[in-house]
PDB file of C-alpha atoms in Angstrom:
ATOM      1  CA  MET D   1     -33.057  55.289  85.415  1.00  0.00           C
ATOM      2  CA  SER D   2     -33.206  59.053  84.987  1.00  0.00           C
ATOM      3  CA  VAL D   3     -35.803  61.590  83.826  1.00  0.00           C
ATOM      4  CA  ASN D   4     -34.427  64.326  81.578  1.00  0.00           C
ATOM      5  CA  VAL D   5     -36.693  67.250  80.654  1.00  0.00           C
ATOM      6  CA  LEU D   6     -35.057  68.595  77.505  1.00  0.00           C
ATOM      7  CA  GLN D   7     -37.605  71.336  76.856  1.00  0.00           C
ATOM      8  CA  ASP D   8     -41.271  71.890  77.636  1.00  0.00           C
ATOM      9  CA  GLY D   9     -43.062  68.787  76.367  1.00  0.00           C
ATOM     10  CA  LEU D  10     -39.954  66.773  75.470  1.00  0.00           C
ATOM     11  CA  ILE D  11     -38.698  64.161  77.941  1.00  0.00           C
ATOM     12  CA  HIS D  12     -36.042  61.465  77.756  1.00  0.00           C
ATOM     13  CA  LEU D  13     -36.634  58.554  80.155  1.00  0.00           C
ATOM     14  CA  SER D  14     -33.222  56.930  80.255  1.00  0.00           C
ATOM     15  CA  GLN D  15     -33.129  53.169  80.938  1.00  0.00           C
ATOM     16  CA  ILE D  16     -36.772  53.205  82.048  1.00  0.00           C
ATOM     17  CA  ILE D  17     -37.526  49.721  80.653  1.00  0.00           C
ATOM     18  CA  GLU D  18     -36.088  46.877  82.699  1.00  0.00           C
ATOM     19  CA  PRO D  19     -34.208  44.196  80.702  1.00  0.00           C
ATOM     20  CA  ILE D  20     -36.845  41.562  81.527  1.00  0.00           C
ATOM     21  CA  HIS D  21     -39.529  43.759  79.940  1.00  0.00           C
ATOM     22  CA  GLN D  22     -37.328  44.635  76.963  1.00  0.00           C
ATOM     23  CA  ILE D  23     -36.839  40.932  76.299  1.00  0.00           C
ATOM     24  CA  ALA D  24     -40.567  40.178  76.627  1.00  0.00           C
ATOM     25  CA  ILE D  25     -41.512  42.912  74.147  1.00  0.00           C
ATOM     26  CA  ILE D  26     -38.808  41.923  71.641  1.00  0.00           C
ATOM     27  CA  LYS D  27     -39.900  38.267  71.820  1.00  0.00           C
ATOM     28  CA  HIS D  28     -43.439  39.412  71.091  1.00  0.00           C
ATOM     29  CA  ILE D  29     -42.258  41.450  68.089  1.00  0.00           C
ATOM     30  CA  ILE D  30     -40.143  38.652  66.627  1.00  0.00           C
ATOM     31  CA  THR D  31     -42.911  36.096  67.063  1.00  0.00           C
ATOM     32  CA  ASN D  32     -45.584  38.239  65.428  1.00  0.00           C
ATOM     33  CA  GLU D  33     -43.879  40.628  63.032  1.00  0.00           C
ATOM     34  CA  SER D  34     -40.413  39.411  61.982  1.00  0.00           C
ATOM     35  CA  GLN D  35     -41.752  37.939  58.736  1.00  0.00           C
ATOM     36  CA  ASN D  36     -42.533  41.472  57.570  1.00  0.00           C
ATOM     37  CA  PHE D  37     -38.936  42.714  57.763  1.00  0.00           C
ATOM     38  CA  ASP D  38     -36.497  42.524  54.885  1.00  0.00           C
ATOM     39  CA  LEU D  39     -33.186  41.779  56.606  1.00  0.00           C
ATOM     40  CA  ASN D  40     -31.322  42.355  53.356  1.00  0.00           C
ATOM     41  CA  SER D  41     -32.509  45.932  53.090  1.00  0.00           C
ATOM     42  CA  GLU D  42     -30.139  48.715  54.089  1.00  0.00           C
ATOM     43  CA  LYS D  43     -33.056  51.035  54.719  1.00  0.00           C
ATOM     44  CA  ARG D  44     -35.488  51.441  57.578  1.00  0.00           C
ATOM     45  CA  ALA D  45     -38.185  48.799  57.299  1.00  0.00           C
ATOM     46  CA  ASN D  46     -41.352  49.920  59.004  1.00  0.00           C
ATOM     47  CA  ILE D  47     -44.893  48.829  59.702  1.00  0.00           C
ATOM     48  CA  LEU D  48     -47.676  51.256  60.509  1.00  0.00           C
ATOM     49  CA  CYS D  49     -50.612  50.179  62.673  1.00  0.00           C
ATOM     50  CA  SER D  50     -49.078  47.030  64.125  1.00  0.00           C
ATOM     51  CA  ASN D  51     -52.090  45.103  65.413  1.00  0.00           C
ATOM     52  CA  SER D  52     -49.903  42.631  67.316  1.00  0.00           C
ATOM     53  CA  LEU D  53     -48.788  45.521  69.566  1.00  0.00           C
ATOM     54  CA  SER D  54     -52.297  46.799  70.277  1.00  0.00           C
ATOM     55  CA  ALA D  55     -53.561  46.999  73.854  1.00  0.00           C
ATOM     56  CA  GLU D  56     -55.542  43.799  73.315  1.00  0.00           C
ATOM     57  CA  ASN D  57     -52.518  41.832  72.104  1.00  0.00           C
ATOM     58  CA  CYS D  58     -49.653  43.329  74.118  1.00  0.00           C
ATOM     59  CA  ASN D  59     -50.999  44.495  77.455  1.00  0.00           C
ATOM     60  CA  LEU D  60     -47.520  44.772  79.003  1.00  0.00           C
ATOM     61  CA  LEU D  61     -46.463  47.462  76.534  1.00  0.00           C
ATOM     62  CA  HIS D  62     -49.553  49.587  77.148  1.00  0.00           C
ATOM     63  CA  THR D  63     -49.425  49.184  80.921  1.00  0.00           C
ATOM     64  CA  LEU D  64     -45.818  50.409  80.929  1.00  0.00           C
ATOM     65  CA  ALA D  65     -46.652  53.267  78.547  1.00  0.00           C
ATOM     66  CA  GLN D  66     -49.297  54.612  80.924  1.00  0.00           C
ATOM     67  CA  GLN D  67     -46.747  54.540  83.741  1.00  0.00           C
ATOM     68  CA  TRP D  68     -44.242  56.459  81.606  1.00  0.00           C
ATOM     69  CA  LEU D  69     -46.839  59.085  80.697  1.00  0.00           C
ATOM     70  CA  GLN D  70     -47.710  59.576  84.353  1.00  0.00           C
ATOM     71  CA  LEU D  71     -44.045  59.935  85.274  1.00  0.00           C
ATOM     72  CA  ALA D  72     -43.485  62.374  82.419  1.00  0.00           C
ATOM     73  CA  HIS D  73     -46.508  64.435  83.505  1.00  0.00           C
ATOM     74  CA  GLU D  74     -45.147  64.692  87.047  1.00  0.00           C
ATOM     75  CA  HIS D  75     -41.949  66.257  85.685  1.00  0.00           C
ATOM     76  CA  CYS D  76     -43.560  68.180  82.829  1.00  0.00           C
ATOM     77  CA  PRO D  77     -47.282  69.056  83.234  1.00  0.00           C
ATOM     78  CA  SER D  78     -47.742  69.788  79.516  1.00  0.00           C
ATOM     79  CA  ILE D  79     -47.557  66.005  78.923  1.00  0.00           C
ATOM     80  CA  THR D  80     -51.049  64.609  79.412  1.00  0.00           C
ATOM     81  CA  PRO D  81     -50.909  61.699  81.904  1.00  0.00           C
ATOM     82  CA  LYS D  82     -53.496  59.379  80.388  1.00  0.00           C
ATOM     83  CA  GLU D  83     -53.845  58.642  76.696  1.00  0.00           C
ATOM     84  CA  GLU D  84     -55.444  55.891  74.663  1.00  0.00           C
ATOM     85  CA  LEU D  85     -52.452  54.957  72.522  1.00  0.00           C
ATOM     86  CA  ASN D  86     -54.396  53.517  69.634  1.00  0.00           C
ATOM     87  CA  LEU D  87     -51.871  53.819  66.813  1.00  0.00           C
ATOM     88  CA  ILE D  88     -48.724  51.708  67.108  1.00  0.00           C
ATOM     89  CA  ARG D  89     -45.896  52.082  64.613  1.00  0.00           C
ATOM     90  CA  LEU D  90     -43.143  49.477  64.572  1.00  0.00           C
ATOM     91  CA  ASN D  91     -39.790  50.153  62.897  1.00  0.00           C
ATOM     92  CA  TYR D  92     -36.765  47.954  62.443  1.00  0.00           C
ATOM     93  CA  TYR D  93     -33.508  49.778  61.709  1.00  0.00           C
ATOM     94  CA  PRO D  94     -30.774  47.559  60.205  1.00  0.00           C
ATOM     95  CA  PRO D  95     -27.160  48.491  61.054  1.00  0.00           C
ATOM     96  CA  THR D  96     -27.071  51.095  58.277  1.00  0.00           C
ATOM     97  CA  GLY D  97     -30.698  52.183  58.703  1.00  0.00           C
ATOM     98  CA  LYS D  98     -31.681  55.813  59.232  1.00  0.00           C
ATOM     99  CA  ILE D  99     -34.492  58.316  58.749  1.00  0.00           C
ATOM    100  CA  GLY D 100     -34.266  62.009  57.901  1.00  0.00           C
ATOM    101  CA  TYR D 101     -35.969  64.927  59.598  1.00  0.00           C
ATOM    102  CA  HIS D 102     -39.748  64.690  59.841  1.00  0.00           C
ATOM    103  CA  ALA D 103     -42.607  65.510  62.202  1.00  0.00           C
ATOM    104  CA  ASP D 104     -45.191  62.960  63.308  1.00  0.00           C
ATOM    105  CA  THR D 105     -48.089  64.569  61.501  1.00  0.00           C
ATOM    106  CA  ILE D 106     -51.702  63.425  61.333  1.00  0.00           C
ATOM    107  CA  PRO D 107     -53.360  62.553  57.994  1.00  0.00           C
ATOM    108  CA  ASN D 108     -56.199  64.899  56.974  1.00  0.00           C
ATOM    109  CA  MET D 109     -55.347  67.447  59.671  1.00  0.00           C
ATOM    110  CA  SER D 110     -54.912  71.089  58.711  1.00  0.00           C
ATOM    111  CA  THR D 111     -51.702  73.010  59.356  1.00  0.00           C
ATOM    112  CA  GLU D 112     -53.553  75.156  61.895  1.00  0.00           C
ATOM    113  CA  ASP D 113     -54.817  72.116  63.798  1.00  0.00           C
ATOM    114  CA  HIS D 114     -51.340  70.554  63.754  1.00  0.00           C
ATOM    115  CA  LEU D 115     -49.983  73.602  65.553  1.00  0.00           C
ATOM    116  CA  LYS D 116     -52.582  73.112  68.304  1.00  0.00           C
ATOM    117  CA  TYR D 117     -52.228  69.332  68.569  1.00  0.00           C
ATOM    118  CA  THR D 118     -50.630  68.319  71.890  1.00  0.00           C
ATOM    119  CA  ASN D 119     -51.368  64.604  72.407  1.00  0.00           C
ATOM    120  CA  PRO D 120     -48.031  62.950  73.246  1.00  0.00           C
ATOM    121  CA  VAL D 121     -45.981  60.480  71.235  1.00  0.00           C
ATOM    122  CA  VAL D 122     -44.240  57.669  73.135  1.00  0.00           C
ATOM    123  CA  SER D 123     -41.128  56.465  71.300  1.00  0.00           C
ATOM    124  CA  ILE D 124     -39.383  53.302  72.552  1.00  0.00           C
ATOM    125  CA  SER D 125     -35.845  52.124  71.717  1.00  0.00           C
ATOM    126  CA  LEU D 126     -34.925  48.435  71.827  1.00  0.00           C
ATOM    127  CA  GLY D 127     -31.687  46.836  70.655  1.00  0.00           C
ATOM    128  CA  ASN D 128     -28.603  48.726  69.585  1.00  0.00           C
ATOM    129  CA  ASP D 129     -27.799  52.334  70.443  1.00  0.00           C
ATOM    130  CA  ALA D 130     -28.828  55.190  68.157  1.00  0.00           C
ATOM    131  CA  ILE D 131     -28.605  58.947  67.738  1.00  0.00           C
ATOM    132  CA  PHE D 132     -31.869  60.942  67.900  1.00  0.00           C
ATOM    133  CA  LEU D 133     -31.621  64.512  66.588  1.00  0.00           C
ATOM    134  CA  TYR D 134     -34.323  67.144  67.006  1.00  0.00           C
ATOM    135  CA  LYS D 135     -35.112  70.777  66.316  1.00  0.00           C
ATOM    136  CA  ASN D 136     -38.253  72.876  66.684  1.00  0.00           C
ATOM    137  CA  ASP D 137     -38.054  74.288  63.174  1.00  0.00           C
ATOM    138  CA  LEU D 138     -36.424  72.853  60.079  1.00  0.00           C
ATOM    139  CA  LYS D 139     -34.925  76.269  59.364  1.00  0.00           C
ATOM    140  CA  GLU D 140     -32.920  76.138  62.599  1.00  0.00           C
ATOM    141  CA  LYS D 141     -29.244  75.435  62.012  1.00  0.00           C
ATOM    142  CA  GLU D 142     -28.698  74.086  65.506  1.00  0.00           C
ATOM    143  CA  GLU D 143     -29.762  70.504  66.096  1.00  0.00           C
ATOM    144  CA  LYS D 144     -29.880  68.875  69.500  1.00  0.00           C
ATOM    145  CA  GLU D 145     -28.971  65.277  70.190  1.00  0.00           C
ATOM    146  CA  ILE D 146     -30.169  62.423  72.385  1.00  0.00           C
ATOM    147  CA  TYR D 147     -28.054  59.283  72.623  1.00  0.00           C
ATOM    148  CA  LEU D 148     -30.505  56.372  72.864  1.00  0.00           C
ATOM    149  CA  LYS D 149     -29.816  53.022  74.460  1.00  0.00           C
ATOM    150  CA  SER D 150     -31.977  49.921  74.611  1.00  0.00           C
ATOM    151  CA  GLY D 151     -34.684  50.536  77.182  1.00  0.00           C
ATOM    152  CA  ASP D 152     -34.865  54.302  76.637  1.00  0.00           C
ATOM    153  CA  VAL D 153     -38.140  56.129  75.994  1.00  0.00           C
ATOM    154  CA  VAL D 154     -38.612  59.585  74.478  1.00  0.00           C
ATOM    155  CA  ILE D 155     -41.963  61.325  74.980  1.00  0.00           C
ATOM    156  CA  PHE D 156     -42.902  64.469  73.091  1.00  0.00           C
ATOM    157  CA  GLY D 157     -46.201  66.294  73.462  1.00  0.00           C
ATOM    158  CA  GLY D 158     -47.619  69.643  74.503  1.00  0.00           C
ATOM    159  CA  PRO D 159     -45.653  72.461  72.797  1.00  0.00           C
ATOM    160  CA  SER D 160     -43.090  69.916  71.564  1.00  0.00           C
ATOM    161  CA  ARG D 161     -45.584  67.592  69.869  1.00  0.00           C
ATOM    162  CA  MET D 162     -44.613  68.625  66.343  1.00  0.00           C
ATOM    163  CA  ILE D 163     -40.838  68.778  66.773  1.00  0.00           C
ATOM    164  CA  PHE D 164     -38.794  67.718  63.775  1.00  0.00           C
ATOM    165  CA  HIS D 165     -36.630  64.713  64.515  1.00  0.00           C
ATOM    166  CA  SER D 166     -34.369  62.218  62.783  1.00  0.00           C
ATOM    167  CA  VAL D 167     -32.347  59.075  63.462  1.00  0.00           C
ATOM    168  CA  PRO D 168     -29.160  59.406  61.382  1.00  0.00           C
ATOM    169  CA  LYS D 169     -27.120  56.560  62.827  1.00  0.00           C
ATOM    170  CA  ILE D 170     -27.319  53.154  64.514  1.00  0.00           C
ATOM    171  CA  PHE D 171     -24.380  51.765  66.488  1.00  0.00           C
ATOM    172  CA  PRO D 172     -24.079  47.973  65.926  1.00  0.00           C
ATOM    173  CA  GLU D 173     -22.685  45.711  68.636  1.00  0.00           C
ATOM    174  CA  THR D 174     -23.720  48.020  71.493  1.00  0.00           C
ATOM    175  CA  ILE D 175     -26.157  45.629  73.187  1.00  0.00           C
ATOM    176  CA  ILE D 176     -24.709  44.882  76.618  1.00  0.00           C
ATOM    177  CA  ASN D 177     -27.232  42.436  78.079  1.00  0.00           C
ATOM    178  CA  LYS D 178     -26.337  38.902  76.915  1.00  0.00           C
ATOM    179  CA  GLU D 179     -29.893  37.567  77.107  1.00  0.00           C
ATOM    180  CA  LEU D 180     -31.159  40.531  75.119  1.00  0.00           C
ATOM    181  CA  MET D 181     -28.460  39.860  72.533  1.00  0.00           C
ATOM    182  CA  GLU D 182     -29.564  36.225  72.256  1.00  0.00           C
ATOM    183  CA  VAL D 183     -33.214  37.179  71.873  1.00  0.00           C
ATOM    184  CA  MET D 184     -32.385  39.677  69.107  1.00  0.00           C
ATOM    185  CA  SER D 185     -30.634  36.815  67.276  1.00  0.00           C
ATOM    186  CA  GLU D 186     -30.834  37.599  63.545  1.00  0.00           C
ATOM    187  CA  PHE D 187     -31.633  41.242  64.403  1.00  0.00           C
ATOM    188  CA  VAL D 188     -28.634  41.491  66.740  1.00  0.00           C
ATOM    189  CA  ASN D 189     -26.953  44.433  64.983  1.00  0.00           C
ATOM    190  CA  GLY D 190     -30.142  46.409  64.442  1.00  0.00           C
ATOM    191  CA  ARG D 191     -32.642  48.397  66.462  1.00  0.00           C
ATOM    192  CA  PHE D 192     -36.382  48.251  67.012  1.00  0.00           C
ATOM    193  CA  ASN D 193     -38.386  51.419  67.555  1.00  0.00           C
ATOM    194  CA  ILE D 194     -42.003  51.401  68.697  1.00  0.00           C
ATOM    195  CA  THR D 195     -43.934  54.646  68.382  1.00  0.00           C
ATOM    196  CA  MET D 196     -47.243  54.909  70.232  1.00  0.00           C
ATOM    197  CA  ARG D 197     -49.712  57.746  69.924  1.00  0.00           C
ATOM    198  CA  ASN D 198     -53.377  58.672  70.109  1.00  0.00           C
ATOM    199  CA  GLU D 199     -55.158  59.369  66.851  1.00  0.00           C
ATOM    200  CA  PHE D 200     -58.731  59.779  65.812  1.00  0.00           C
ATOM    201  CA  LYS D 201     -60.288  57.298  63.391  1.00  0.00           C
ATOM    202  CA  PHE D 202     -58.847  57.385  59.872  1.00  0.00           C
ATOM    203  CA  LYS D 203     -60.569  56.847  56.621  1.00  0.00           C
ATOM    204  CA  GLU D 204     -59.516  53.410  55.425  1.00  0.00           C
ATOM    205  CA  GLU D 205     -57.533  54.770  52.475  1.00  0.00           C
ATOM    206  CA  ASP D 206     -55.513  57.057  54.775  1.00  0.00           C
ATOM    207  CA  LYS D 207     -54.685  54.469  57.405  1.00  0.00           C
ATOM    208  CA  TYR D 208     -51.391  53.283  55.975  1.00  0.00           C
ATOM    209  CA  LEU D 209     -48.634  55.765  55.283  1.00  0.00           C
ATOM    210  CA  PRO D 210     -45.201  55.630  53.627  1.00  0.00           C
ATOM    211  CA  LEU D 211     -42.886  53.002  54.877  1.00  0.00           C
ATOM    212  CA  THR D 212     -39.136  52.560  54.333  1.00  0.00           C
ATOM    213  CA  GLY D 213     -36.351  55.109  54.079  1.00  0.00           C
ATOM    214  CA  ARG D 214     -37.385  58.672  53.389  1.00  0.00           C
ATOM    215  CA  GLU D 215     -41.150  58.909  53.502  1.00  0.00           C
ATOM    216  CA  GLU D 216     -41.480  60.596  50.131  1.00  0.00           C
ATOM    217  CA  SER D 217     -39.691  57.748  48.331  1.00  0.00           C
ATOM    218  CA  GLY D 218     -42.789  55.543  48.241  1.00  0.00           C
ATOM    219  CA  LYS D 219     -40.815  52.497  47.073  1.00  0.00           C
ATOM    220  CA  TYR D 220     -41.806  50.042  49.780  1.00  0.00           C
ATOM    221  CA  LEU D 221     -45.127  48.814  51.144  1.00  0.00           C
ATOM    222  CA  SER D 222     -45.526  46.749  54.284  1.00  0.00           C
ATOM    223  CA  ALA D 223     -47.625  43.613  54.237  1.00  0.00           C
ATOM    224  CA  HIS D 224     -50.436  45.575  55.889  1.00  0.00           C
ATOM    225  CA  ALA D 225     -50.476  48.255  53.197  1.00  0.00           C
ATOM    226  CA  ILE D 226     -50.284  45.691  50.386  1.00  0.00           C
ATOM    227  CA  LYS D 227     -53.319  43.891  51.775  1.00  0.00           C
ATOM    228  CA  ALA D 228     -55.171  47.196  51.980  1.00  0.00           C
ATOM    229  CA  GLY D 229     -54.449  47.867  48.307  1.00  0.00           C
ATOM    230  CA  VAL D 230     -53.225  51.370  49.033  1.00  0.00           C
ATOM    231  CA  ASN D 231     -52.120  53.661  46.221  1.00  0.00           C
ATOM    232  CA  LEU D 232     -49.109  54.995  48.128  1.00  0.00           C
ATOM    233  CA  SER D 233     -48.256  57.772  45.672  1.00  0.00           C
ATOM    234  CA  MET D 234     -51.788  59.125  46.001  1.00  0.00           C
ATOM    235  CA  VAL D 235     -51.628  59.081  49.796  1.00  0.00           C
ATOM    236  CA  ILE D 236     -48.245  60.861  49.874  1.00  0.00           C
ATOM    237  CA  GLU D 237     -49.367  63.566  47.460  1.00  0.00           C
ATOM    238  CA  LYS D 238     -52.617  64.009  49.341  1.00  0.00           C
ATOM    239  CA  SER D 239     -50.751  64.453  52.618  1.00  0.00           C
ATOM    240  CA  LYS D 240     -48.346  66.989  51.066  1.00  0.00           C
ATOM    241  CA  GLN D 241     -51.204  69.040  49.614  1.00  0.00           C
ATOM    242  CA  LYS D 242     -52.975  69.209  52.942  1.00  0.00           C
ATOM    243  CA  MET D 243     -49.832  70.434  54.706  1.00  0.00           C
ATOM    244  CA  LYS D 244     -49.233  73.305  52.262  1.00  0.00           C
TER     245      LYS D 244
END
């Protein structure tokens, strides 16, 4: 395990999750959420607000997350050490899955407030290796890279909270642990990503945001969003207008 401070507010915790905990979390995901993934899709299938991974339903995940935040704070004080991580986003990346540059913005928040928002994001990698690219401004030509392995955690908060980041590539057949490989089973060549963050209460119609591939595509709704009856095009346009 190593702690890498990449810039103020951006930390890579390499191999911070022990294999036994990786396996427990993946088993929990497969048991509760696998029915929502389209394994035939070449895009990133994603679920926003995964209730099965809430603090009430997956205490292990949240206990570990608080430990990671404390560790990150000790190495980088701009990361707040204690956060109620009340919004959990679960993504499954198939072998060819990817996502372009984006920032983890907050619905209904003004551009000015986004620039002041510092509450950290905890991003967890499970399964196959992946490339994580980031830059502070989309206009920057230079992009920096983190090579992610199963059990890695990236935390970004403080002045790095609104960094732009992307996952352009997954590397199939890079799971080393045999038991982890067996648990992944039908997902063996893919990657799970869990993103945890603190957010204020949403209006019901703003709770579910775009879901597979590039966020502006609006071609896929998770089971949660379908049940909510969300007009995805309206939500996307509303978010874009508020960020102008």
